[in-house]
C-alpha positions as CSV (number, residue, x, y, z in Angstrom):
1,X,17.6,-0.4,28.1
2,X,17.1,-3.3,25.9
3,X,13.8,-3.6,24.4
4,X,12.2,-6.8,24.4
5,X,9.7,-7.8,21.8
6,X,7.5,-10.0,23.8
7,X,10.8,-12.8,23.5
8,X,9.0,-13.7,27.3
9,X,5.9,-15.6,28.0
10,X,3.1,-12.4,28.3
11,X,0.0,-11.8,30.3
12,X,-2.3,-14.1,29.8
13,X,-4.9,-13.9,26.6
14,X,-8.4,-12.5,27.0
15,X,-7.1,-11.3,31.2
16,X,-8.8,-7.6,31.3
17,X,-7.2,-4.6,30.2
18,X,-6.1,-2.2,32.6
19,X,-4.9,0.9,31.8
20,X,-2.0,1.4,34.7
21,X,-0.1,-2.1,33.3
22,X,1.0,-0.8,29.9
23,X,2.0,2.6,29.0
24,X,2.6,4.5,25.3
25,X,6.3,6.2,24.9
26,X,7.9,6.8,21.1
27,X,10.2,4.5,19.7
28,X,12.6,3.9,16.4
29,X,11.4,3.5,13.4
30,X,13.9,-0.1,13.7
31,X,12.0,-1.0,16.1
32,X,8.6,-0.5,14.8
33,X,9.5,-2.2,11.5
34,X,10.3,-4.9,13.5
35,X,7.2,-5.3,15.2
36,X,5.4,-4.6,12.0
37,X,6.6,-7.4,9.8
38,X,6.4,-10.0,13.0
39,X,2.5,-9.0,13.5
40,X,1.1,-6.5,10.8
41,X,-0.7,-8.4,8.4
42,X,1.1,-6.7,5.6
43,X,4.7,-7.4,6.8
44,X,5.8,-4.3,5.7
45,X,6.2,-0.7,6.1
46,X,7.2,2.6,4.7
47,X,10.7,4.7,5.8
48,X,9.1,7.3,6.2
49,X,7.1,8.1,9.6
50,X,6.3,11.6,11.8
51,X,5.4,9.4,15.1
52,X,6.3,6.0,16.0
53,X,4.2,5.4,19.4
54,X,5.2,1.6,21.0
55,X,2.6,-0.1,23.7
56,X,4.7,-1.4,26.6
57,X,3.4,-4.0,29.0
58,X,4.4,-3.8,32.5
59,X,7.3,-5.9,32.2
60,X,8.5,-2.6,29.6
61,X,8.1,-5.7,26.7
62,X,6.9,-4.2,23.2
63,X,3.7,-5.1,22.8
64,X,2.1,-3.2,20.1
65,X,2.8,-0.1,17.6
66,X,1.2,3.0,16.1
67,X,2.8,4.4,13.4
68,X,1.5,8.1,11.7
69,X,2.9,9.7,8.8
70,X,1.5,12.4,6.5
71,X,-0.8,11.1,3.9
72,X,-0.6,11.7,-0.1
73,X,-1.5,15.1,-1.1
74,X,-4.8,13.3,-2.7
75,X,-5.6,12.6,0.8
76,X,-4.9,16.3,2.5
77,X,-7.3,17.4,-0.6
78,X,-9.8,14.6,-0.3
79,X,-10.3,17.2,3.3
80,X,-9.1,20.0,1.5
81,X,-6.5,20.5,3.4
82,X,-2.5,21.2,3.4
83,X,0.0,18.5,3.3
84,X,1.2,18.9,6.3
85,X,-2.9,19.7,8.2
86,X,-3.7,15.6,7.8
87,X,-2.0,12.5,9.9
88,X,-2.9,9.0,8.7
89,X,-2.2,6.0,10.6
90,X,-0.6,3.8,8.3
91,X,0.2,0.3,10.5
92,X,-1.5,-0.6,13.6
93,X,-0.8,-3.4,15.1
94,X,-0.6,-5.5,19.1
95,X,0.1,-8.6,19.9
96,X,-2.0,-11.1,19.7
97,X,-2.3,-11.7,23.4
98,X,-2.3,-8.7,24.9
99,X,-6.1,-7.9,26.6
100,X,-8.5,-6.8,24.4
101,X,-9.6,-2.8,24.7
102,X,-5.3,-2.9,24.4
103,X,-5.9,-1.0,20.3
104,X,-8.3,1.1,21.8
105,X,-4.8,2.8,24.4
106,X,-3.1,3.3,21.8
107,X,-5.3,4.3,20.0
108,X,-6.3,6.9,22.2
109,X,-3.2,7.9,24.0
110,X,-1.8,9.0,19.8
111,X,-4.2,11.3,19.6
112,X,-3.5,12.7,22.3
113,X,0.2,13.1,21.9
114,X,-0.4,14.5,18.8
115,X,-3.1,17.0,19.6
116,X,-0.9,18.0,22.6
117,X,2.3,18.7,20.4
118,X,1.8,18.9,16.2
119,X,-1.0,21.9,16.6
120,X,-1.0,22.3,13.4
121,X,-2.5,19.2,12.9
122,X,-6.5,19.6,12.0
123,X,-7.4,15.8,11.0
124,X,-6.7,12.3,11.3
125,X,-6.6,9.8,8.2
126,X,-7.3,5.6,8.8
127,X,-7.7,3.2,6.4
128,X,-9.5,-0.6,7.4
129,X,-8.6,-3.4,3.8
130,X,-11.0,-4.8,2.3
131,X,-8.5,-7.4,1.0
132,X,-8.1,-8.9,4.7
133,X,-11.6,-8.7,5.7
134,X,-11.2,-5.8,7.8
135,X,-13.8,-3.5,8.6
136,X,-13.0,-0.5,10.7
137,X,-14.5,-2.6,14.2
138,X,-11.6,-0.2,15.8
139,X,-12.4,2.9,14.4
140,X,-15.8,2.8,15.2
141,X,-15.1,2.0,18.4
142,X,-13.1,4.5,19.6
143,X,-14.7,7.5,18.2
144,X,-13.7,8.0,13.7
145,X,-16.7,9.1,11.7
146,X,-16.7,6.1,8.6
147,X,-16.3,8.0,5.1
148,X,-17.4,5.4,2.7
149,X,-15.4,3.4,0.4
150,X,-11.9,4.4,-1.5
151,X,-11.6,3.6,-5.8
152,X,-10.7,0.7,-5.9
153,X,-6.9,-0.3,-6.0
154,X,-4.8,-3.6,-7.4
155,X,-1.7,-5.1,-5.1
156,X,1.2,-6.9,-6.3
157,X,2.3,-10.6,-4.6
158,X,5.7,-11.8,-4.6
159,X,6.1,-15.7,-4.4
160,X,5.8,-16.0,-0.9
161,X,2.6,-14.0,-1.6
162,X,3.8,-10.8,0.3
163,X,2.7,-7.3,-1.1
164,X,5.3,-5.4,-2.7
165,X,5.2,-1.9,-3.6
166,X,5.0,-0.1,-6.5
167,X,8.7,2.8,-5.2
168,X,11.8,1.0,-5.4
169,X,14.8,3.1,-4.7
170,X,12.8,6.0,-5.0
171,X,10.9,5.5,-8.3
172,X,7.4,4.3,-8.9
173,X,6.9,0.8,-11.1
174,X,3.7,1.3,-13.6
175,X,1.5,-1.5,-14.0
176,X,3.2,-3.0,-17.5
177,X,6.1,-3.3,-14.8
178,X,4.9,-4.5,-11.8
179,X,2.9,-7.1,-14.3
180,X,6.6,-8.3,-15.1
181,X,7.9,-9.2,-11.9
182,X,4.7,-10.3,-9.5
183,X,1.4,-11.8,-9.6
184,X,-1.0,-9.1,-9.6
185,X,-4.0,-8.8,-7.2
186,X,-7.7,-6.9,-7.1
187,X,-9.8,-5.3,-7.2
188,X,-10.3,-3.8,-3.5
189,X,-11.0,-1.3,-1.7
190,X,-11.4,0.4,1.8
191,X,-12.9,1.9,4.2
192,X,-11.8,5.2,4.7
193,X,-12.3,6.5,8.6
194,X,-11.9,10.2,9.6
195,X,-11.2,12.2,12.9
196,X,-11.2,15.8,13.5
197,X,-8.9,17.6,16.2
């Protein structure tokens, strides 16, 4: 089956969301990355991921994605858990013409699958980036617990205003190296949300 990245016209914007018109299933990293590059504000995603779930409409068009990873060690310690006991929702993107509530549905289905398949996971975490004006409305609406703000961070952008990772070929560049190559912006913070399994 060849999947479509909304090449044909999707359902009319703001049409009431009906669960029966949508399904959630695992997708490849390649397909996830394509969608993120086109529809997520960051335009990028890491190469490592544990779970990639796609949202499909009744015409089997790929119209949303949720990517889950094991977070950094510091995040797991924040919850007093081991590295493999926490999953982070690192990317969530929905096509802009998909009806409202699609994101909530995708998150809900993701959590159900994680509970069923990943019995060792005890905690979920995600973030809303103040750099982009996000406050985490979708997480509040889906019963995530607000856990305050993270410590401030800086970001770097290239000549096309795209965010650039400090990781390259398995190595991490320091601030001085990044400043020599890209424009530093910030500092910013992120709103942290948790969901106990």
